[in-house]
Amino acid sequence: MRRALLVGIDRYDHTSDLGGCENDAHALQPLLSRNEDNSRNLDCRSLIGRVTRDELLAAVQQLLAPGADFALLYFAGHGRPVSGDVALATTDGQGNTPGVRFGEILEFVKNSPVSEVVVILDCCFSGGAGTVSLLADKAAVLRNGVSILTASRSDQTSDELNGRGIFSTYLEGALDGGAADVLGHVTVAGLYAYLSESFGAWDQRPTFKTNVDRLHPLRSCKPDVPVTTLQQLTTWFPTPDHEFPLDPTYEPDKSQSGLPPHPEHEEVFRQLQLCRASKLLEPVGHEHMYYAAMQNLGCRLTPLGKHYWHMVDKGYL
C-alpha cells in the first residue's frame, strides 16, 4: 500500500492568512493519486483550509501507521523557526506552540514500520527540517528510507505568486512529467534536480536530504522511449562502443535517394530517432541523423545510452 497526506493551510487564527496553499494541495492530489496512464498510484488524503495541531498530528500518525510500505507527507502553509527546529504552523498555533515541530514528525517517522517515507515541505524556513536537533545529535543521519525535500533553506522564506506557491507550481510540473527519466519514472531525486534548476541564485533555494539505497517512483509517466525499444539496444549495438551503420534505406523520405521503401529499416530508424531525442545515441560524422543516413555514416551510444545498454545486458530491463 502507498499512502499520501496532502496538507494545505491558508487560514490562521493568530497570524496572517495565506492564499495559495489550498490551491497547491488541490493541484497535486490528482497527479499523486493517478499515474499518467490513469492507473492507481498513491492513496491520497487531504487536510485543507483550517487544520489544528491535534488534527495534523493525528493525520501524520495515521499516515505512518502499519499497513503501508510507502508514505508521502506534503505540507504547504506557514513555517516558523523554533529553537533549532522548524514548526509547520497550524490554524490554532500561537506563541511557543505555532504548530507541529518537524522534530515531532521525525520521531513518528523513526518509529514507523513504513519502509519508505518522503516529506515535501513548501513553507518558509523549511530547510531547517534537514538540520533539526534530532538529526544533529546523530551526525545528521536520517533513518534508512527517508527523504526530505524542502522549498527553501532554513534562513529563507517561500514565496507565493498568483494564488499558488512558486515551489509547488514547479513541483506540479515536475510530477506531470517534467522530472521523469527516460523510463517515465519520477523519483524524489529527480524532483530535486528539476526544482533546483527552476530557481536562480538570488531566489529561494530548495534543499534535499535523503538516506535511501534505492529510489522508487513517486509517479509514472509515459516513457520517452518504450522499454521494448530500449531492449533493442543490445541488438543494434552488440557492444557499447559499436557504431551502427546507416544508409539511405533507413530514411523514410525516399524522394532524394529514389530508393524503394524499406519498412523494416524505416521502423528501426524511427526507434533510433526516439533514442536520439532522449540523448541515448548520436549520429557520427554529422549533426543530424537524416544526413548520417543519407551519407552512409552511422550512429553510436552516448554515455547515457551505454548506461541503458548495460541495464538491458544485465537483464534489468
Short mmCIF file of C-alpha atoms in Angstrom, two decimals:
data_model
loop_
_atom_site.label_atom_id
_atom_site.label_comp_id
_atom_site.label_asym_id
_atom_site.label_seq_id
_atom_site.Cartn_x
_atom_site.Cartn_y
_atom_site.Cartn_z
CA MET A 1 0.00 0.00 0.00
CA ARG A 2 1.15 3.53 -0.84
CA ARG A 3 -0.27 6.50 1.06
CA ALA A 4 -0.04 10.27 0.74
CA LEU A 5 -1.18 13.02 3.10
CA LEU A 6 -1.55 16.44 1.47
CA VAL A 7 -1.86 19.38 3.85
CA GLY A 8 -2.69 22.89 2.64
CA ILE A 9 -3.36 25.55 5.29
CA ASP A 10 -4.40 29.07 4.28
CA ARG A 11 -6.42 30.02 7.37
CA TYR A 12 -4.75 31.12 10.60
CA ASP A 13 -6.24 32.49 13.83
CA HIS A 14 -3.17 34.29 15.16
CA THR A 15 -1.15 35.25 12.09
CA SER A 16 -1.76 36.39 8.53
CA ASP A 17 -3.63 34.11 6.16
CA LEU A 18 -2.04 32.69 3.03
CA GLY A 19 -3.57 32.46 -0.42
CA GLY A 20 -2.09 29.52 -2.30
CA CYS A 21 -1.64 26.52 -0.02
CA GLU A 22 -5.09 25.05 -0.52
CA ASN A 23 -4.75 25.52 -4.27
CA ASP A 24 -1.38 23.77 -4.20
CA ALA A 25 -2.71 20.72 -2.35
CA HIS A 26 -5.71 20.52 -4.69
CA ALA A 27 -3.43 20.72 -7.75
CA LEU A 28 -1.09 17.96 -6.59
CA GLN A 29 -3.75 15.49 -5.46
CA PRO A 30 -4.79 14.22 -8.93
CA LEU A 31 -1.16 13.87 -10.03
CA LEU A 32 -0.22 11.82 -6.99
CA SER A 33 -3.35 9.68 -6.92
CA ARG A 34 -3.06 8.58 -10.57
CA ASN A 35 -0.20 7.84 -12.93
CA GLU A 36 -0.23 9.35 -16.41
CA ASP A 37 -1.90 6.23 -17.83
CA ASN A 38 -4.63 6.70 -15.18
CA SER A 39 -3.55 3.63 -13.22
CA ARG A 40 -3.83 3.94 -9.46
CA ASN A 41 -0.84 5.44 -7.66
CA LEU A 42 -0.96 6.83 -4.12
CA ASP A 43 -4.00 6.61 -1.85
CA CYS A 44 -4.30 10.32 -1.08
CA ARG A 45 -5.93 12.03 1.88
CA SER A 46 -6.13 15.82 2.12
CA LEU A 47 -6.30 18.27 5.03
CA ILE A 48 -7.36 21.61 3.59
CA GLY A 49 -8.18 25.05 4.99
CA ARG A 50 -8.42 25.13 8.79
CA VAL A 51 -6.24 22.45 10.39
CA THR A 52 -5.45 22.31 14.10
CA ARG A 53 -2.30 20.97 15.70
CA ASP A 54 -4.14 17.93 17.04
CA GLU A 55 -5.66 17.20 13.62
CA LEU A 56 -2.28 17.39 11.89
CA LEU A 57 -0.60 15.17 14.48
CA ALA A 58 -3.37 12.58 14.24
CA ALA A 59 -3.24 12.57 10.44
CA VAL A 60 0.56 12.13 10.39
CA GLN A 61 0.27 9.23 12.83
CA GLN A 62 -2.33 7.58 10.59
CA LEU A 63 -0.14 8.15 7.53
CA LEU A 64 2.77 6.36 9.21
CA ALA A 65 0.73 3.58 10.80
CA PRO A 66 1.26 -0.09 9.85
CA GLY A 67 -0.24 -1.32 6.61
CA ALA A 68 1.73 0.70 4.06
CA ASP A 69 5.21 0.33 2.58
CA PHE A 70 5.40 3.90 1.25
CA ALA A 71 4.18 7.20 2.69
CA LEU A 72 4.39 10.76 1.38
CA LEU A 73 3.73 13.85 3.50
CA TYR A 74 3.23 17.14 1.68
CA PHE A 75 2.76 20.34 3.68
CA ALA A 76 2.03 23.83 2.38
CA GLY A 77 1.50 26.61 4.90
CA HIS A 78 3.36 28.91 7.24
CA GLY A 79 6.67 27.70 8.65
CA ARG A 80 8.15 29.06 11.86
CA PRO A 81 11.76 28.67 13.10
CA VAL A 82 11.64 27.38 16.68
CA SER A 83 14.78 26.65 18.75
CA GLY A 84 16.81 24.74 16.17
CA ASP A 85 13.70 23.28 14.60
CA VAL A 86 11.01 24.40 12.18
CA ALA A 87 7.32 24.27 13.06
CA LEU A 88 4.65 23.50 10.50
CA ALA A 89 2.17 26.18 11.53
CA THR A 90 -1.42 25.14 12.16
CA THR A 91 -4.58 27.24 12.26
CA ASP A 92 -4.68 27.34 16.08
CA GLY A 93 -0.94 27.83 16.56
CA GLN A 94 0.41 30.72 18.59
CA GLY A 95 3.32 31.74 20.81
CA ASN A 96 5.69 28.92 21.68
CA THR A 97 3.38 26.38 20.04
CA PRO A 98 2.90 27.64 16.48
CA GLY A 99 2.08 24.18 15.20
CA VAL A 100 3.78 20.80 14.88
CA ARG A 101 7.56 20.81 15.15
CA PHE A 102 9.31 18.84 12.49
CA GLY A 103 11.25 17.06 15.21
CA GLU A 104 7.95 15.58 16.36
CA ILE A 105 7.26 14.31 12.86
CA LEU A 106 10.74 12.81 12.66
CA GLU A 107 10.05 10.88 15.86
CA PHE A 108 6.93 9.39 14.26
CA VAL A 109 8.96 8.56 11.14
CA LYS A 110 11.75 6.96 13.18
CA ASN A 111 9.30 4.65 14.94
CA SER A 112 7.13 3.91 11.91
CA PRO A 113 7.16 0.47 10.22
CA VAL A 114 6.65 2.15 6.83
CA SER A 115 9.82 1.33 4.91
CA GLU A 116 9.99 4.44 2.70
CA VAL A 117 8.88 7.94 3.71
CA VAL A 118 9.08 11.10 1.59
CA VAL A 119 8.42 14.52 3.14
CA ILE A 120 7.89 17.58 0.93
CA LEU A 121 7.61 20.96 2.65
CA ASP A 122 6.54 24.18 0.95
CA CYS A 123 6.82 26.64 3.79
CA CYS A 124 9.13 29.40 4.97
CA PHE A 125 12.34 28.23 6.67
CA SER A 126 11.54 24.66 5.62
CA GLY A 127 15.22 23.89 5.06
CA GLY A 128 15.52 23.76 8.84
CA ALA A 129 13.76 20.40 8.65
CA GLY A 130 17.02 18.84 7.50
CA THR A 131 19.06 20.23 10.38
CA VAL A 132 16.85 19.83 13.45
CA SER A 133 18.46 18.78 16.71
CA LEU A 134 17.16 15.23 16.39
CA LEU A 135 19.42 14.87 13.35
CA ALA A 136 22.32 16.91 14.67
CA ASP A 137 22.60 14.71 17.75
CA LYS A 138 23.07 11.70 15.47
CA ALA A 139 25.55 13.09 12.97
CA ALA A 140 22.71 14.29 10.71
CA VAL A 141 21.80 10.75 9.70
CA LEU A 142 18.22 10.08 8.65
CA ARG A 143 16.59 6.74 9.22
CA ASN A 144 17.05 4.49 6.20
CA GLY A 145 14.34 5.02 3.61
CA VAL A 146 13.62 8.67 4.44
CA SER A 147 13.86 11.66 2.09
CA ILE A 148 13.15 15.33 2.85
CA LEU A 149 12.60 17.87 0.07
CA THR A 150 12.04 21.49 1.07
CA ALA A 151 11.12 24.69 -0.75
CA SER A 152 13.82 26.87 0.79
CA ARG A 153 16.83 26.98 3.07
CA SER A 154 16.45 27.36 6.82
CA ASP A 155 17.01 31.14 6.55
CA GLN A 156 14.70 31.78 3.59
CA THR A 157 11.04 32.43 3.01
CA SER A 158 8.99 30.55 0.41
CA ASP A 159 7.05 32.77 -1.96
CA GLU A 160 3.57 32.74 -3.45
CA LEU A 161 2.52 34.14 -6.83
CA ASN A 162 -0.94 34.37 -8.39
CA GLY A 163 -2.62 32.21 -5.78
CA ARG A 164 -0.03 29.44 -5.80
CA GLY A 165 3.23 28.65 -4.06
CA ILE A 166 6.07 29.07 -6.55
CA PHE A 167 7.79 25.90 -5.36
CA SER A 168 4.59 23.86 -5.55
CA THR A 169 3.80 25.20 -9.01
CA TYR A 170 7.16 23.89 -10.22
CA LEU A 171 6.57 20.68 -8.26
CA GLU A 172 3.32 20.18 -10.16
CA GLY A 173 5.18 20.48 -13.46
CA ALA A 174 7.84 18.06 -12.26
CA LEU A 175 5.24 15.43 -11.30
CA ASP A 176 3.41 15.98 -14.57
CA GLY A 177 6.41 14.63 -16.46
CA GLY A 178 8.98 17.40 -16.26
CA ALA A 179 11.16 15.39 -13.89
CA ALA A 180 10.53 11.98 -15.48
CA ASP A 181 13.52 9.93 -16.60
CA VAL A 182 13.75 8.01 -19.89
CA LEU A 183 11.57 5.24 -18.43
CA GLY A 184 8.94 7.75 -17.29
CA HIS A 185 9.75 7.39 -13.59
CA VAL A 186 9.54 10.45 -11.35
CA THR A 187 11.65 9.99 -8.22
CA VAL A 188 12.26 12.36 -5.33
CA ALA A 189 15.85 12.84 -6.53
CA GLY A 190 14.50 13.70 -9.97
CA LEU A 191 12.14 16.21 -8.36
CA TYR A 192 15.04 17.92 -6.61
CA ALA A 193 17.13 18.09 -9.77
CA TYR A 194 14.21 19.67 -11.65
CA LEU A 195 13.28 22.08 -8.84
CA SER A 196 16.86 23.13 -8.15
CA GLU A 197 17.24 24.24 -11.77
CA SER A 198 13.94 26.15 -11.60
CA PHE A 199 15.27 28.75 -9.14
CA GLY A 200 18.08 31.24 -9.70
CA ALA A 201 20.99 32.17 -7.46
CA TRP A 202 19.01 35.05 -5.90
CA ASP A 203 15.83 33.04 -5.35
CA GLN A 204 14.72 30.69 -2.62
CA ARG A 205 16.80 27.51 -2.86
CA PRO A 206 15.23 24.06 -2.46
CA THR A 207 17.08 21.60 -0.23
CA PHE A 208 17.21 17.82 -0.31
CA LYS A 209 18.29 15.30 2.30
CA THR A 210 17.95 11.55 1.90
CA ASN A 211 19.12 8.18 3.18
CA VAL A 212 17.99 5.57 0.67
CA ASP A 213 19.61 2.66 -1.12
CA ARG A 214 17.05 2.59 -3.91
CA LEU A 215 14.79 5.20 -5.49
CA HIS A 216 11.19 4.18 -6.08
CA PRO A 217 8.95 6.20 -8.40
CA LEU A 218 6.60 8.74 -6.85
CA ARG A 219 4.69 8.73 -10.13
CA SER A 220 4.94 7.03 -13.51
CA CYS A 221 4.58 8.97 -16.76
CA LYS A 222 4.66 7.94 -20.39
CA PRO A 223 8.27 6.93 -21.13
CA ASP A 224 10.15 8.93 -23.74
CA VAL A 225 11.46 5.65 -25.13
CA PRO A 226 9.36 2.46 -24.81
CA VAL A 227 11.01 -0.37 -22.89
CA THR A 228 10.66 -2.55 -25.98
CA THR A 229 12.84 -0.07 -27.86
CA LEU A 230 15.42 0.10 -25.08
CA GLN A 231 15.62 -3.68 -25.11
CA GLN A 232 16.76 -3.49 -28.74
CA LEU A 233 19.90 -1.54 -27.82
CA THR A 234 21.96 -4.69 -27.33
CA THR A 235 20.74 -5.97 -30.71
CA TRP A 236 21.57 -2.80 -32.62
CA PHE A 237 24.79 -2.28 -30.68
CA PRO A 238 26.48 -5.66 -29.91
CA THR A 239 28.96 -3.77 -27.71
CA PRO A 240 28.59 -0.38 -26.02
CA ASP A 241 31.18 1.12 -28.38
CA HIS A 242 29.71 -0.33 -31.56
CA GLU A 243 28.86 2.07 -34.38
CA PHE A 244 25.54 1.26 -36.02
CA PRO A 245 25.87 1.68 -39.82
CA LEU A 246 23.26 3.80 -41.57
CA ASP A 247 22.43 4.23 -45.24
CA PRO A 248 19.67 5.92 -47.28
CA THR A 249 17.34 2.91 -46.94
CA TYR A 250 16.74 3.90 -43.29
CA GLU A 251 15.41 7.37 -44.11
CA PRO A 252 11.60 7.27 -44.69
CA ASP A 253 11.69 10.12 -47.21
CA LYS A 254 12.95 8.43 -50.37
CA SER A 255 12.38 11.47 -52.60
CA GLN A 256 16.08 12.35 -52.52
CA SER A 257 17.51 8.86 -52.95
CA GLY A 258 14.90 7.45 -55.33
CA LEU A 259 15.11 4.14 -53.48
CA PRO A 260 12.07 1.90 -52.94
CA PRO A 261 10.50 1.84 -49.45
CA HIS A 262 12.19 -0.32 -46.83
CA PRO A 263 9.66 -0.68 -43.97
CA GLU A 264 11.98 -2.70 -41.72
CA HIS A 265 14.85 -0.20 -41.87
CA GLU A 266 12.47 2.74 -41.60
CA GLU A 267 10.96 1.33 -38.39
CA VAL A 268 14.43 0.82 -36.90
CA PHE A 269 15.31 4.40 -37.85
CA ARG A 270 12.14 5.69 -36.18
CA GLN A 271 13.15 3.99 -32.93
CA LEU A 272 16.73 5.21 -33.25
CA GLN A 273 15.36 8.73 -33.60
CA LEU A 274 13.45 8.30 -30.32
CA CYS A 275 16.70 7.30 -28.65
CA ARG A 276 18.42 10.28 -30.24
CA ALA A 277 15.74 12.64 -28.85
CA SER A 278 16.40 11.24 -25.36
CA LYS A 279 20.17 11.66 -25.74
CA LEU A 280 20.82 7.92 -25.77
CA LEU A 281 22.66 7.99 -29.08
CA GLU A 282 24.19 10.46 -31.51
CA PRO A 283 24.98 10.49 -35.23
CA VAL A 284 28.59 10.00 -36.30
CA GLY A 285 30.11 12.39 -38.80
CA HIS A 286 27.14 14.74 -38.92
CA GLU A 287 24.90 16.69 -36.56
CA HIS A 288 21.65 15.21 -37.89
CA MET A 289 20.53 11.60 -38.18
CA TYR A 290 18.97 12.30 -41.58
CA TYR A 291 22.28 13.29 -43.14
CA ALA A 292 24.11 10.48 -41.33
CA ALA A 293 21.79 8.07 -43.12
CA MET A 294 21.92 9.83 -46.48
CA GLN A 295 25.73 9.94 -46.38
CA ASN A 296 26.17 6.28 -45.33
CA LEU A 297 27.55 7.22 -41.92
CA GLY A 298 26.29 5.80 -38.61
CA CYS A 299 25.32 6.43 -35.00
CA ARG A 300 26.72 5.45 -31.61
CA LEU A 301 25.63 5.33 -27.99
CA THR A 302 26.18 8.29 -25.69
CA PRO A 303 27.33 7.71 -22.09
CA LEU A 304 23.65 7.72 -21.06
CA GLY A 305 22.87 5.27 -23.84
CA LYS A 306 25.67 3.00 -22.64
CA HIS A 307 24.11 3.09 -19.16
CA TYR A 308 20.82 1.77 -20.53
CA TRP A 309 22.70 -0.72 -22.73
CA HIS A 310 24.25 -2.20 -19.59
CA MET A 311 20.83 -2.30 -17.88
CA VAL A 312 19.45 -4.30 -20.80
CA ASP A 313 22.54 -6.52 -20.97
CA LYS A 314 22.20 -7.38 -17.27
CA GLY A 315 18.51 -8.17 -17.61
CA TYR A 316 17.34 -5.18 -15.55
CA LEU A 317 15.00 -4.04 -18.33
#
